[in-house]
Amino acid sequence: MRWPDGVECVHCDSKRVTKYVKKASTRHRLSAKTGQMETKAFPARILYICLECKKQFSVTEGTIFNDTHLSLDKWYMATALMVNAKKGFSAKQLQRDLGTAYKTAWYLGHRIRKAMGLIELAEAEPLTGTIEAGETYMGSKKYDARRKRARWDKEPVFGVVERGGKARTYHVPKVTLAGVVEKIKGNVSINATAIYTDESAFYGTVAGTVKNHNHKTVNHKAKGWVRGDVHTETIDGYWGLLKRGVIGSFHQISIKHLNRYLSEFQFQWNHRNAQDIFVLVMAALAIGSAMPYKALIAVAEEDRGPKANSDGEAF
Ligand SMILES: [Zn+2]
């Protein structure tokens, strides 16, 4: 998966490499704790040597699987569990199922979500057919119970969904006309049959800005929200599932990491009929993480881990 066009040296990109099997070995050392000699077994492994720069490397070198010092088994298990959880999988659950520390489970979960996000980016093609667009608001239950319903305390998420097709969602700082138009233009084919939105103030003007699109709005308040084909039930259903997933699996999620939860949910929705999503996610983890050292450090900084909170999801 890592080198679809043949093995390349991770140090100098040369294709002149040779492979060899490092035999299984055991090492002995004096334990500082017990004062006894300890024997540690090292299984056989495949290594490569570059014929240009003479350096050696393994297939996982420079990828997430090597840098985290977690066994590949844990990565496989975590990925298998997460791709099969249609409604999301919390770090707490991963911790229980894998038998790792909470922080390890948290890190695994977020790297897998990130890989799902990469797949979504790579597979993003213009949506077509009948489109529904709209926004929802998400926020922490713990933030302030008294102002729970206040929209301005919550984080806007904008989305476009193709009926019977794929969805695209974004955590946005604010829902603005310019932002909505940009997202519609960026995600919807000009050959789309129709775009339906609800009757929020600015959606009325979307029609004039998004040319070549047949745009209709649905007035929820007037109970006129199902006029034959003109409705926003698909996107409303998506928001319903997203919120139930978040409440049911995560209890509370961090605004900082909201985009990753959105990626996970969007990936599940868009791959609801797909086969082999396990392989897809593993490939994205391997390829997406095989990046230059500087970029890797930047990612590590960003993913430093949960701040605290032992009972719920990280925040
Ligand atoms: Zn080399």
mmCIF file of C-alpha atoms and ligand atoms in Angstrom:
data_model
loop_
_atom_site.group_PDB
_atom_site.id
_atom_site.type_symbol
_atom_site.label_atom_id
_atom_site.label_comp_id
_atom_site.label_asym_id
_atom_site.label_seq_id
_atom_site.Cartn_x
_atom_site.Cartn_y
_atom_site.Cartn_z
ATOM 1 C CA MET A 1 0.000 0.000 0.000
ATOM 2 C CA ARG A 2 2.787 2.382 0.879
ATOM 3 C CA TRP A 3 4.686 2.061 -2.362
ATOM 4 C CA PRO A 4 2.197 1.243 -5.118
ATOM 5 C CA ASP A 5 4.920 1.870 -7.759
ATOM 6 C CA GLY A 6 7.657 -0.139 -6.045
ATOM 7 C CA VAL A 7 9.771 0.387 -2.946
ATOM 8 C CA GLU A 8 11.478 3.770 -2.595
ATOM 9 C CA CYS A 9 14.164 4.748 -0.104
ATOM 10 C CA VAL A 10 12.562 6.841 2.649
ATOM 11 C CA HIS A 11 15.777 8.833 3.030
ATOM 12 C CA CYS A 12 16.660 9.761 -0.573
ATOM 13 C CA ASP A 13 13.705 8.502 -2.706
ATOM 14 C CA SER A 14 15.995 6.205 -4.699
ATOM 15 C CA LYS A 15 14.388 3.121 -6.194
ATOM 16 C CA ARG A 16 17.654 1.183 -6.018
ATOM 17 C CA VAL A 17 16.905 -0.742 -2.874
ATOM 18 C CA THR A 18 17.478 -4.274 -1.713
ATOM 19 C CA LYS A 19 15.463 -6.273 0.751
ATOM 20 C CA TYR A 20 16.690 -8.626 3.435
ATOM 21 C CA VAL A 21 15.249 -10.557 6.336
ATOM 22 C CA LYS A 22 16.704 -9.752 9.697
ATOM 23 C CA LYS A 23 16.654 -13.025 11.616
ATOM 24 C CA ALA A 24 14.892 -13.433 14.912
ATOM 25 C CA SER A 25 17.191 -12.750 17.804
ATOM 26 C CA THR A 26 17.286 -12.532 21.569
ATOM 27 C CA ARG A 27 19.135 -9.991 23.651
ATOM 28 C CA HIS A 28 20.201 -10.323 27.270
ATOM 29 C CA ARG A 29 20.533 -7.507 29.709
ATOM 30 C CA LEU A 30 20.780 -6.956 33.411
ATOM 31 C CA SER A 31 17.550 -5.635 34.850
ATOM 32 C CA ALA A 32 18.017 -2.591 37.066
ATOM 33 C CA LYS A 33 14.861 -3.516 38.963
ATOM 34 C CA THR A 34 15.452 -7.156 39.830
ATOM 35 C CA GLY A 35 19.210 -7.447 39.387
ATOM 36 C CA GLN A 36 18.552 -10.543 37.263
ATOM 37 C CA MET A 37 19.533 -11.202 33.668
ATOM 38 C CA GLU A 38 16.566 -10.661 31.348
ATOM 39 C CA THR A 39 16.043 -12.116 27.895
ATOM 40 C CA LYS A 40 14.112 -10.177 25.302
ATOM 41 C CA ALA A 41 13.060 -11.801 22.038
ATOM 42 C CA PHE A 42 13.043 -9.843 18.777
ATOM 43 C CA PRO A 43 11.054 -11.484 15.981
ATOM 44 C CA ALA A 44 12.385 -11.719 12.440
ATOM 45 C CA ARG A 45 11.556 -8.704 10.285
ATOM 46 C CA ILE A 46 11.973 -7.477 6.751
ATOM 47 C CA LEU A 47 14.263 -4.512 6.203
ATOM 48 C CA TYR A 48 15.397 -2.609 3.117
ATOM 49 C CA ILE A 49 18.807 -1.179 2.360
ATOM 50 C CA CYS A 50 19.207 1.711 -0.046
ATOM 51 C CA LEU A 51 21.975 1.130 -2.579
ATOM 52 C CA GLU A 52 22.428 4.897 -3.056
ATOM 53 C CA CYS A 53 22.626 6.287 0.478
ATOM 54 C CA LYS A 54 23.360 2.931 2.177
ATOM 55 C CA LYS A 55 20.774 3.607 4.889
ATOM 56 C CA GLN A 56 18.306 0.978 6.011
ATOM 57 C CA PHE A 57 14.593 1.339 6.623
ATOM 58 C CA SER A 58 11.483 -0.702 7.305
ATOM 59 C CA VAL A 59 8.100 -0.546 5.590
ATOM 60 C CA THR A 60 6.578 1.343 8.520
ATOM 61 C CA GLU A 61 9.435 3.837 8.860
ATOM 62 C CA GLY A 62 8.230 7.432 8.790
ATOM 63 C CA THR A 63 4.619 6.316 9.044
ATOM 64 C CA ILE A 64 2.350 6.531 12.012
ATOM 65 C CA PHE A 65 2.684 2.794 12.657
ATOM 66 C CA ASN A 66 6.354 3.154 13.485
ATOM 67 C CA ASP A 67 6.363 6.496 15.235
ATOM 68 C CA THR A 68 3.719 5.681 17.793
ATOM 69 C CA HIS A 69 5.385 2.485 19.056
ATOM 70 C CA LEU A 70 1.992 0.874 19.218
ATOM 71 C CA SER A 71 1.790 -2.631 17.828
ATOM 72 C CA LEU A 72 0.218 -3.031 14.406
ATOM 73 C CA ASP A 73 -2.318 -5.354 16.094
ATOM 74 C CA LYS A 74 -3.701 -2.410 18.068
ATOM 75 C CA TRP A 75 -3.971 -0.280 14.939
ATOM 76 C CA TYR A 76 -5.767 -3.097 13.098
ATOM 77 C CA MET A 77 -8.145 -3.692 15.987
ATOM 78 C CA ALA A 78 -8.889 -0.010 16.522
ATOM 79 C CA THR A 79 -9.507 0.492 12.789
ATOM 80 C CA ALA A 80 -11.731 -2.594 12.541
ATOM 81 C CA LEU A 81 -13.791 -1.476 15.533
ATOM 82 C CA MET A 82 -14.178 2.061 14.232
ATOM 83 C CA VAL A 83 -15.105 1.240 10.639
ATOM 84 C CA ASN A 84 -17.793 -1.105 11.941
ATOM 85 C CA ALA A 85 -19.303 1.417 14.351
ATOM 86 C CA LYS A 86 -21.831 3.212 12.179
ATOM 87 C CA LYS A 87 -22.733 5.631 14.949
ATOM 88 C CA GLY A 88 -19.243 6.495 16.128
ATOM 89 C CA PHE A 89 -16.849 4.974 18.606
ATOM 90 C CA SER A 90 -15.643 6.749 21.736
ATOM 91 C CA ALA A 91 -12.142 6.702 23.193
ATOM 92 C CA LYS A 92 -13.589 5.214 26.368
ATOM 93 C CA GLN A 93 -14.969 2.268 24.385
ATOM 94 C CA LEU A 94 -11.674 1.843 22.521
ATOM 95 C CA GLN A 95 -9.819 1.892 25.826
ATOM 96 C CA ARG A 96 -11.996 -0.951 27.126
ATOM 97 C CA ASP A 97 -11.848 -3.049 23.959
ATOM 98 C CA LEU A 98 -8.117 -2.659 23.317
ATOM 99 C CA GLY A 99 -6.995 -2.666 26.919
ATOM 100 C CA THR A 100 -4.823 0.423 26.402
ATOM 101 C CA ALA A 101 -4.504 3.625 28.400
ATOM 102 C CA TYR A 102 -7.206 6.232 27.773
ATOM 103 C CA LYS A 103 -4.726 8.617 26.168
ATOM 104 C CA THR A 104 -3.537 5.912 23.761
ATOM 105 C CA ALA A 105 -7.118 5.099 22.795
ATOM 106 C CA TRP A 106 -7.891 8.792 22.339
ATOM 107 C CA TYR A 107 -4.895 9.232 20.041
ATOM 108 C CA LEU A 108 -5.747 6.132 18.008
ATOM 109 C CA GLY A 109 -9.333 7.270 17.575
ATOM 110 C CA HIS A 110 -8.369 10.707 16.341
ATOM 111 C CA ARG A 111 -5.755 9.427 13.909
ATOM 112 C CA ILE A 112 -8.314 7.038 12.435
ATOM 113 C CA ARG A 113 -10.867 9.870 12.147
ATOM 114 C CA LYS A 114 -8.223 11.944 10.419
ATOM 115 C CA ALA A 115 -7.587 9.113 7.940
ATOM 116 C CA MET A 116 -11.346 8.955 7.274
ATOM 117 C CA GLY A 117 -11.236 12.710 6.604
ATOM 118 C CA LEU A 118 -8.390 12.211 4.116
ATOM 119 C CA ILE A 119 -10.434 9.610 2.251
ATOM 120 C CA GLU A 120 -13.389 11.999 2.146
ATOM 121 C CA LEU A 121 -11.170 14.722 0.675
ATOM 122 C CA ALA A 122 -9.656 12.363 -1.882
ATOM 123 C CA GLU A 123 -13.039 11.029 -2.978
ATOM 124 C CA ALA A 124 -14.825 14.392 -3.094
ATOM 125 C CA GLU A 125 -16.566 14.759 -6.443
ATOM 126 C CA PRO A 126 -19.258 17.328 -7.248
ATOM 127 C CA LEU A 127 -22.653 16.260 -5.907
ATOM 128 C CA THR A 128 -25.389 15.967 -8.484
ATOM 129 C CA GLY A 129 -29.088 15.129 -8.755
ATOM 130 C CA THR A 130 -31.318 16.602 -6.047
ATOM 131 C CA ILE A 131 -29.386 18.476 -3.378
ATOM 132 C CA GLU A 132 -30.422 19.572 0.094
ATOM 133 C CA ALA A 133 -28.404 22.174 1.966
ATOM 134 C CA GLY A 134 -28.664 23.539 5.459
ATOM 135 C CA GLU A 135 -27.038 24.087 8.794
ATOM 136 C CA THR A 136 -27.244 22.798 12.326
ATOM 137 C CA TYR A 137 -25.728 23.878 15.620
ATOM 138 C CA MET A 138 -23.661 21.674 17.884
ATOM 139 C CA GLY A 139 -22.261 22.369 21.303
ATOM 140 C CA SER A 140 -21.155 20.883 24.551
ATOM 141 C CA LYS A 141 -23.894 19.973 26.990
ATOM 142 C CA LYS A 142 -21.568 20.936 29.800
ATOM 143 C CA TYR A 143 -20.996 24.407 28.459
ATOM 144 C CA ASP A 144 -23.906 26.064 30.212
ATOM 145 C CA ALA A 145 -27.159 24.225 30.755
ATOM 146 C CA ARG A 146 -29.186 27.411 31.164
ATOM 147 C CA ARG A 147 -28.235 28.637 27.705
ATOM 148 C CA LYS A 148 -28.460 25.209 26.096
ATOM 149 C CA ARG A 149 -30.802 26.311 23.371
ATOM 150 C CA ALA A 150 -29.078 29.524 22.499
ATOM 151 C CA ARG A 151 -27.797 29.195 18.962
ATOM 152 C CA TRP A 152 -25.047 31.717 19.484
ATOM 153 C CA ASP A 153 -23.459 29.469 22.122
ATOM 154 C CA LYS A 154 -23.142 26.614 19.705
ATOM 155 C CA GLU A 155 -20.986 25.823 16.753
ATOM 156 C CA PRO A 156 -22.501 26.028 13.269
ATOM 157 C CA VAL A 157 -22.109 23.076 10.958
ATOM 158 C CA PHE A 158 -23.043 23.544 7.314
ATOM 159 C CA GLY A 159 -23.823 20.632 5.038
ATOM 160 C CA VAL A 160 -24.896 19.620 1.541
ATOM 161 C CA VAL A 161 -26.420 16.226 0.858
ATOM 162 C CA GLU A 162 -27.274 14.550 -2.422
ATOM 163 C CA ARG A 163 -30.514 12.560 -2.103
ATOM 164 C CA GLY A 164 -29.564 8.873 -2.155
ATOM 165 C CA GLY A 165 -25.942 9.942 -2.445
ATOM 166 C CA LYS A 166 -23.117 11.488 -0.517
ATOM 167 C CA ALA A 167 -22.943 14.198 2.104
ATOM 168 C CA ARG A 168 -20.383 16.913 2.776
ATOM 169 C CA THR A 169 -20.310 18.763 6.114
ATOM 170 C CA TYR A 170 -18.201 21.588 7.502
ATOM 171 C CA HIS A 171 -17.635 23.140 10.885
ATOM 172 C CA VAL A 172 -17.769 26.843 10.053
ATOM 173 C CA PRO A 173 -17.063 29.824 12.329
ATOM 174 C CA LYS A 174 -20.279 31.482 11.226
ATOM 175 C CA VAL A 175 -22.971 30.745 8.649
ATOM 176 C CA THR A 176 -22.780 33.567 6.124
ATOM 177 C CA LEU A 177 -24.201 34.018 2.657
ATOM 178 C CA ALA A 178 -20.709 34.152 1.144
ATOM 179 C CA GLY A 179 -19.717 31.000 2.981
ATOM 180 C CA VAL A 180 -22.844 29.104 1.924
ATOM 181 C CA VAL A 181 -22.441 30.143 -1.709
ATOM 182 C CA GLU A 182 -18.771 29.131 -1.683
ATOM 183 C CA LYS A 183 -19.554 25.705 -0.195
ATOM 184 C CA ILE A 184 -22.411 25.101 -2.643
ATOM 185 C CA LYS A 185 -20.259 26.124 -5.600
ATOM 186 C CA GLY A 186 -17.390 24.004 -4.335
ATOM 187 C CA ASN A 187 -19.469 20.876 -3.764
ATOM 188 C CA VAL A 188 -22.418 20.862 -6.127
ATOM 189 C CA SER A 189 -22.231 20.170 -9.857
ATOM 190 C CA ILE A 190 -23.781 22.845 -12.058
ATOM 191 C CA ASN A 191 -25.735 19.977 -13.609
ATOM 192 C CA ALA A 192 -27.534 19.251 -10.337
ATOM 193 C CA THR A 193 -31.307 19.082 -10.819
ATOM 194 C CA ALA A 194 -32.314 21.175 -7.820
ATOM 195 C CA ILE A 195 -31.121 22.594 -4.511
ATOM 196 C CA TYR A 196 -33.536 22.689 -1.613
ATOM 197 C CA THR A 197 -32.887 24.692 1.532
ATOM 198 C CA ASP A 198 -35.014 25.838 4.433
ATOM 199 C CA GLU A 199 -36.247 29.399 4.612
ATOM 200 C CA SER A 200 -33.450 31.015 6.642
ATOM 201 C CA ALA A 201 -33.085 34.674 5.805
ATOM 202 C CA PHE A 202 -30.136 34.388 3.477
ATOM 203 C CA TYR A 203 -31.059 31.209 1.668
ATOM 204 C CA GLY A 204 -33.529 33.304 -0.281
ATOM 205 C CA THR A 205 -30.600 35.073 -1.879
ATOM 206 C CA VAL A 206 -28.588 31.914 -2.503
ATOM 207 C CA ALA A 207 -30.644 31.318 -5.629
ATOM 208 C CA GLY A 208 -29.467 34.534 -7.250
ATOM 209 C CA THR A 209 -25.824 33.878 -6.445
ATOM 210 C CA VAL A 210 -25.558 30.237 -7.394
ATOM 211 C CA LYS A 211 -26.148 30.401 -11.103
ATOM 212 C CA ASN A 212 -27.441 27.487 -13.154
ATOM 213 C CA HIS A 213 -28.977 25.939 -10.063
ATOM 214 C CA ASN A 214 -32.683 25.412 -9.620
ATOM 215 C CA HIS A 215 -33.080 26.587 -6.035
ATOM 216 C CA LYS A 216 -36.176 26.252 -3.858
ATOM 217 C CA THR A 217 -36.663 26.986 -0.183
ATOM 218 C CA VAL A 218 -38.816 25.108 2.290
ATOM 219 C CA ASN A 219 -40.714 27.007 4.973
ATOM 220 C CA HIS A 220 -40.580 24.897 8.131
ATOM 221 C CA LYS A 221 -42.492 27.384 10.275
ATOM 222 C CA ALA A 222 -45.498 27.474 7.986
ATOM 223 C CA LYS A 223 -45.733 23.670 8.245
ATOM 224 C CA GLY A 224 -45.351 23.696 4.518
ATOM 225 C CA TRP A 225 -42.151 21.767 4.674
ATOM 226 C CA VAL A 226 -43.185 18.826 2.571
ATOM 227 C CA ARG A 227 -44.476 20.064 -0.763
ATOM 228 C CA GLY A 228 -44.086 16.935 -2.796
ATOM 229 C CA ASP A 229 -40.497 16.683 -3.802
ATOM 230 C CA VAL A 230 -39.580 19.996 -2.194
ATOM 231 C CA HIS A 231 -38.323 19.107 1.277
ATOM 232 C CA THR A 232 -35.147 18.943 3.348
ATOM 233 C CA GLU A 233 -35.810 15.615 5.049
ATOM 234 C CA THR A 234 -32.518 14.050 3.949
ATOM 235 C CA ILE A 235 -30.297 16.695 5.494
ATOM 236 C CA ASP A 236 -32.558 16.994 8.535
ATOM 237 C CA GLY A 237 -32.245 13.221 8.955
ATOM 238 C CA TYR A 238 -28.480 13.504 8.651
ATOM 239 C CA TRP A 239 -28.348 16.107 11.435
ATOM 240 C CA GLY A 240 -30.614 13.930 13.580
ATOM 241 C CA LEU A 241 -28.338 10.897 13.188
ATOM 242 C CA LEU A 242 -25.224 13.004 13.766
ATOM 243 C CA LYS A 243 -26.605 14.412 16.994
ATOM 244 C CA ARG A 244 -27.825 11.049 18.260
ATOM 245 C CA GLY A 245 -24.406 9.597 17.420
ATOM 246 C CA VAL A 246 -22.640 12.348 19.295
ATOM 247 C CA ILE A 247 -24.907 12.093 22.325
ATOM 248 C CA GLY A 248 -25.045 8.289 22.310
ATOM 249 C CA SER A 249 -21.378 7.554 21.747
ATOM 250 C CA PHE A 250 -19.454 10.598 22.809
ATOM 251 C CA HIS A 251 -21.620 12.364 25.395
ATOM 252 C CA GLN A 252 -19.632 15.503 24.807
ATOM 253 C CA ILE A 253 -17.135 16.452 22.182
ATOM 254 C CA SER A 254 -14.554 19.128 21.896
ATOM 255 C CA ILE A 255 -15.213 22.029 19.559
ATOM 256 C CA LYS A 256 -11.510 21.906 18.721
ATOM 257 C CA HIS A 257 -11.924 18.369 17.391
ATOM 258 C CA LEU A 258 -15.470 18.723 16.025
ATOM 259 C CA ASN A 259 -14.202 18.538 12.442
ATOM 260 C CA ARG A 260 -12.793 15.034 13.088
ATOM 261 C CA TYR A 261 -16.079 13.758 14.465
ATOM 262 C CA LEU A 262 -17.779 15.274 11.421
ATOM 263 C CA SER A 263 -15.270 13.430 9.203
ATOM 264 C CA GLU A 264 -15.977 10.134 10.933
ATOM 265 C CA PHE A 265 -19.722 10.554 10.611
ATOM 266 C CA GLN A 266 -19.516 11.712 7.000
ATOM 267 C CA PHE A 267 -17.217 8.795 6.125
ATOM 268 C CA GLN A 268 -19.689 6.320 7.635
ATOM 269 C CA TRP A 269 -22.616 7.879 5.775
ATOM 270 C CA ASN A 270 -20.788 8.052 2.450
ATOM 271 C CA HIS A 271 -19.497 4.489 2.747
ATOM 272 C CA ARG A 272 -22.696 2.927 4.050
ATOM 273 C CA ASN A 273 -22.816 0.546 1.072
ATOM 274 C CA ALA A 274 -19.071 0.230 0.510
ATOM 275 C CA GLN A 275 -17.034 -2.924 0.880
ATOM 276 C CA ASP A 276 -13.500 -3.067 2.213
ATOM 277 C CA ILE A 277 -13.590 0.165 4.182
ATOM 278 C CA PHE A 278 -11.092 -1.407 6.583
ATOM 279 C CA VAL A 279 -8.483 -1.618 3.819
ATOM 280 C CA LEU A 280 -9.348 1.904 2.700
ATOM 281 C CA VAL A 281 -8.719 3.338 6.163
ATOM 282 C CA MET A 282 -5.510 1.342 6.674
ATOM 283 C CA ALA A 283 -4.182 2.640 3.348
ATOM 284 C CA ALA A 284 -5.092 6.211 4.269
ATOM 285 C CA LEU A 285 -3.300 5.821 7.607
ATOM 286 C CA ALA A 286 -0.178 4.450 5.926
ATOM 287 C CA ILE A 287 -0.050 6.858 2.992
ATOM 288 C CA GLY A 288 -1.378 9.881 4.851
ATOM 289 C CA SER A 289 1.216 9.543 7.566
ATOM 290 C CA ALA A 290 4.215 8.848 5.360
ATOM 291 C CA MET A 291 5.094 12.503 5.244
ATOM 292 C CA PRO A 292 8.244 14.552 5.697
ATOM 293 C CA TYR A 293 9.575 14.850 9.216
ATOM 294 C CA LYS A 294 8.675 18.546 9.614
ATOM 295 C CA ALA A 295 5.066 17.955 8.620
ATOM 296 C CA LEU A 296 4.930 15.011 10.985
ATOM 297 C CA ILE A 297 6.062 17.191 13.877
ATOM 298 C CA ALA A 298 3.382 19.740 13.021
ATOM 299 C CA VAL A 299 0.769 16.986 13.172
ATOM 300 C CA ALA A 300 2.163 15.726 16.478
ATOM 301 C CA GLU A 301 1.902 19.234 17.948
ATOM 302 C CA GLU A 302 -1.678 19.496 16.855
ATOM 303 C CA ASP A 303 -2.506 16.041 18.227
ATOM 304 C CA ARG A 304 -0.831 16.370 21.544
ATOM 305 C CA GLY A 305 -3.698 14.614 23.253
ATOM 306 C CA PRO A 306 -6.493 15.088 25.718
ATOM 307 C CA LYS A 307 -6.121 17.753 28.342
ATOM 308 C CA ALA A 308 -7.772 15.822 31.175
ATOM 309 C CA ASN A 309 -11.184 14.356 31.763
ATOM 310 C CA SER A 310 -11.035 10.739 32.822
ATOM 311 C CA ASP A 311 -14.727 9.918 32.580
ATOM 312 C CA GLY A 312 -15.977 11.345 29.322
ATOM 313 C CA GLU A 313 -14.728 12.075 25.863
ATOM 314 C CA ALA A 314 -11.782 14.414 25.516
ATOM 315 C CA PHE A 315 -12.490 18.077 25.289
HETATM 316 ZN ZN ZN B 1 18.548 6.192 0.049
#
